[in-house]
Amino acid sequence: MGTMSEVINGLTQPSDLFVAQRQAPVAPRSEPSLHHIGYVVPSIAEGLARWQAALSAASVSAVFKDEIQRAQVLFLEFSCGGPTLELVEPMGTDSPVARFLEKGSGLHHLCFEVDDLHEQIRYGKAQKGLLLRQPQPAVAFGGRRIAWMMTRDKLLVEYLERRPSQIQ
């Protein structure tokens, strides 16, 4: 693949240029913002005091039990603001994070807040990402929907809609 001008110069018909432009992935209208970093732990209750002390967390959320995700989560917030740290504990052996935990606890995912979940999914697919889970409501976010994607570089990304959707 050459430079853009080489590619355009190599197109022989106006319809070729239209096809090339139409196929280029269009970035979402607004930029996603980092909402939280997810870290899988064997037990929130057993590790919370260590996490809070080690990271000087300013506050801790309630524990949210999400039957759909088959996990319970808690958020550590920091005085500097910015993204939170989500501690994720599987709610049984059938939980997707239980399989992750078999390899040891650790960094699990990045979560980005987005204006349009479906637009972000289309863009992620255009970037060779794989949609792992269709949008579904999440207890920890007051019913706002989330979707899970794996980037082509094997990074697990959760997308969280910025505002509740009218479509449930």
Short mmCIF file of C-alpha atoms in Angstrom, two decimals:
data_model
loop_
_atom_site.label_atom_id
_atom_site.label_comp_id
_atom_site.label_asym_id
_atom_site.label_seq_id
_atom_site.Cartn_x
_atom_site.Cartn_y
_atom_site.Cartn_z
CA MET A 1 0.00 0.00 0.00
CA GLY A 2 1.46 3.36 -0.99
CA THR A 3 0.87 6.86 0.24
CA MET A 4 -2.58 8.37 0.01
CA SER A 5 -1.66 10.35 -3.14
CA GLU A 6 -0.26 7.17 -4.75
CA VAL A 7 -3.46 5.33 -3.91
CA ILE A 8 -5.65 8.14 -5.25
CA ASN A 9 -3.49 8.53 -8.37
CA GLY A 10 -3.83 4.78 -8.98
CA LEU A 11 -7.61 5.02 -9.09
CA THR A 12 -8.79 5.25 -12.64
CA GLN A 13 -12.45 6.10 -12.35
CA PRO A 14 -14.39 8.51 -10.12
CA SER A 15 -16.40 5.55 -8.82
CA ASP A 16 -13.13 3.97 -7.57
CA LEU A 17 -12.45 7.05 -5.43
CA PHE A 18 -16.01 6.95 -4.06
CA VAL A 19 -15.60 3.30 -3.06
CA ALA A 20 -12.22 4.01 -1.41
CA GLN A 21 -13.68 6.90 0.57
CA ARG A 22 -16.82 4.98 1.54
CA GLN A 23 -14.82 2.04 2.90
CA ALA A 24 -12.59 4.14 5.14
CA PRO A 25 -13.72 3.74 8.77
CA VAL A 26 -15.33 6.86 10.12
CA ALA A 27 -14.32 7.71 13.68
CA PRO A 28 -17.14 8.30 16.15
CA ARG A 29 -18.42 11.87 16.30
CA SER A 30 -17.17 12.36 19.85
CA GLU A 31 -14.07 11.02 21.47
CA PRO A 32 -14.43 8.21 24.00
CA SER A 33 -13.22 9.02 27.51
CA LEU A 34 -11.52 6.57 29.84
CA HIS A 35 -14.04 5.71 32.56
CA HIS A 36 -12.31 2.97 34.53
CA ILE A 37 -9.71 0.24 34.54
CA GLY A 38 -10.95 -3.24 35.43
CA TYR A 39 -8.87 -5.57 37.59
CA VAL A 40 -10.00 -9.11 38.40
CA VAL A 41 -9.57 -10.31 41.98
CA PRO A 42 -10.50 -13.57 43.71
CA SER A 43 -12.33 -11.72 46.51
CA ILE A 44 -13.27 -8.06 46.81
CA ALA A 45 -13.92 -8.41 50.55
CA GLU A 46 -10.54 -9.99 51.28
CA GLY A 47 -8.50 -7.57 49.19
CA LEU A 48 -10.31 -4.26 49.57
CA ALA A 49 -8.34 -2.89 52.55
CA ARG A 50 -5.03 -3.66 50.79
CA TRP A 51 -6.16 -2.01 47.56
CA GLN A 52 -7.51 1.05 49.34
CA ALA A 53 -4.28 1.53 51.35
CA ALA A 54 -1.89 0.75 48.48
CA LEU A 55 -3.55 3.22 46.12
CA SER A 56 -4.63 5.83 48.68
CA ALA A 57 -8.17 5.63 47.38
CA ALA A 58 -10.27 8.59 48.47
CA SER A 59 -13.54 6.68 48.38
CA VAL A 60 -15.01 3.29 47.70
CA SER A 61 -18.35 2.56 46.05
CA ALA A 62 -20.88 0.01 47.14
CA VAL A 63 -20.50 -3.52 45.79
CA PHE A 64 -22.71 -4.07 42.74
CA LYS A 65 -23.86 -7.61 42.00
CA ASP A 66 -24.61 -8.01 38.32
CA GLU A 67 -26.42 -11.23 37.44
CA ILE A 68 -26.18 -10.54 33.70
CA GLN A 69 -22.38 -10.12 33.85
CA ARG A 70 -22.13 -12.87 36.49
CA ALA A 71 -19.72 -10.70 38.48
CA GLN A 72 -19.71 -8.32 41.39
CA VAL A 73 -17.78 -5.08 41.17
CA LEU A 74 -16.66 -2.20 43.32
CA PHE A 75 -15.03 1.08 42.31
CA LEU A 76 -12.10 2.84 43.97
CA GLU A 77 -12.08 6.59 43.39
CA PHE A 78 -9.10 8.88 43.76
CA SER A 79 -8.80 12.44 45.06
CA CYS A 80 -7.18 13.55 41.78
CA GLY A 81 -10.34 12.58 39.89
CA GLY A 82 -10.08 10.81 36.57
CA PRO A 83 -10.71 7.14 35.87
CA THR A 84 -11.63 4.80 38.69
CA LEU A 85 -10.30 1.32 39.40
CA GLU A 86 -12.94 -1.39 39.19
CA LEU A 87 -12.33 -4.52 41.23
CA VAL A 88 -14.13 -7.43 39.58
CA GLU A 89 -14.95 -10.68 41.33
CA PRO A 90 -16.60 -13.64 39.58
CA MET A 91 -19.98 -14.76 40.90
CA GLY A 92 -19.41 -18.45 40.27
CA THR A 93 -17.47 -20.75 38.02
CA ASP A 94 -19.63 -19.91 34.97
CA SER A 95 -18.61 -16.25 35.11
CA PRO A 96 -16.49 -15.04 32.17
CA VAL A 97 -14.01 -13.56 34.65
CA ALA A 98 -13.69 -16.88 36.49
CA ARG A 99 -11.84 -18.26 33.48
CA PHE A 100 -9.60 -15.18 33.51
CA LEU A 101 -8.95 -15.65 37.23
CA GLU A 102 -7.73 -19.23 36.63
CA LYS A 103 -4.64 -17.63 35.07
CA GLY A 104 -4.22 -15.37 38.12
CA SER A 105 -5.70 -12.01 39.05
CA GLY A 106 -4.70 -9.00 37.03
CA LEU A 107 -5.52 -6.19 34.66
CA HIS A 108 -8.62 -7.26 32.77
CA HIS A 109 -9.98 -4.39 30.68
CA LEU A 110 -10.21 -0.70 29.91
CA CYS A 111 -13.64 0.91 29.89
CA PHE A 112 -14.43 3.90 27.71
CA GLU A 113 -17.55 6.01 28.00
CA VAL A 114 -19.05 6.77 24.58
CA ASP A 115 -21.92 8.86 23.25
CA ASP A 116 -23.19 6.28 20.76
CA LEU A 117 -22.61 2.64 21.60
CA HIS A 118 -23.61 1.30 18.18
CA GLU A 119 -21.47 3.84 16.36
CA GLN A 120 -18.50 2.85 18.54
CA ILE A 121 -19.10 -0.84 17.82
CA ARG A 122 -19.23 -0.18 14.06
CA TYR A 123 -15.97 1.74 14.31
CA GLY A 124 -14.34 -1.00 16.43
CA LYS A 125 -15.34 -3.63 13.85
CA ALA A 126 -13.92 -1.46 11.06
CA GLN A 127 -10.64 -1.47 13.01
CA LYS A 128 -10.72 -5.31 12.95
CA GLY A 129 -12.09 -5.55 16.49
CA LEU A 130 -14.35 -8.41 17.55
CA LEU A 131 -17.65 -7.79 19.32
CA LEU A 132 -17.75 -10.26 22.21
CA ARG A 133 -21.03 -9.22 23.82
CA GLN A 134 -23.94 -7.24 22.43
CA PRO A 135 -25.01 -4.13 24.39
CA GLN A 136 -26.79 -4.97 27.62
CA PRO A 137 -27.70 -3.05 30.78
CA ALA A 138 -25.22 -3.00 33.66
CA VAL A 139 -26.26 -2.74 37.30
CA ALA A 140 -23.16 -0.77 38.32
CA PHE A 141 -24.05 2.00 35.87
CA GLY A 142 -27.72 2.42 36.68
CA GLY A 143 -28.86 0.37 33.70
CA ARG A 144 -26.74 2.16 31.13
CA ARG A 145 -25.68 -0.38 28.53
CA ILE A 146 -22.22 -1.80 28.01
CA ALA A 147 -20.68 -3.78 25.16
CA TRP A 148 -17.48 -5.81 25.14
CA MET A 149 -14.98 -5.84 22.29
CA MET A 150 -11.55 -7.35 21.73
CA THR A 151 -9.21 -5.15 19.71
CA ARG A 152 -7.13 -6.68 16.94
CA ASP A 153 -4.18 -6.43 19.38
CA LYS A 154 -6.05 -8.53 21.97
CA LEU A 155 -6.97 -5.73 24.38
CA LEU A 156 -10.33 -6.27 26.06
CA VAL A 157 -12.38 -3.06 25.94
CA GLU A 158 -15.70 -2.32 27.58
CA TYR A 159 -17.77 0.47 26.06
CA LEU A 160 -20.23 2.24 28.35
CA GLU A 161 -22.91 4.52 26.97
CA ARG A 162 -22.58 8.02 28.39
CA ARG A 163 -26.35 8.47 28.79
CA PRO A 164 -29.06 5.85 29.21
CA SER A 165 -30.38 4.57 25.93
CA GLN A 166 -34.04 4.81 25.03
CA ILE A 167 -33.65 1.28 23.58
CA GLN A 168 -33.38 -1.46 26.19
#
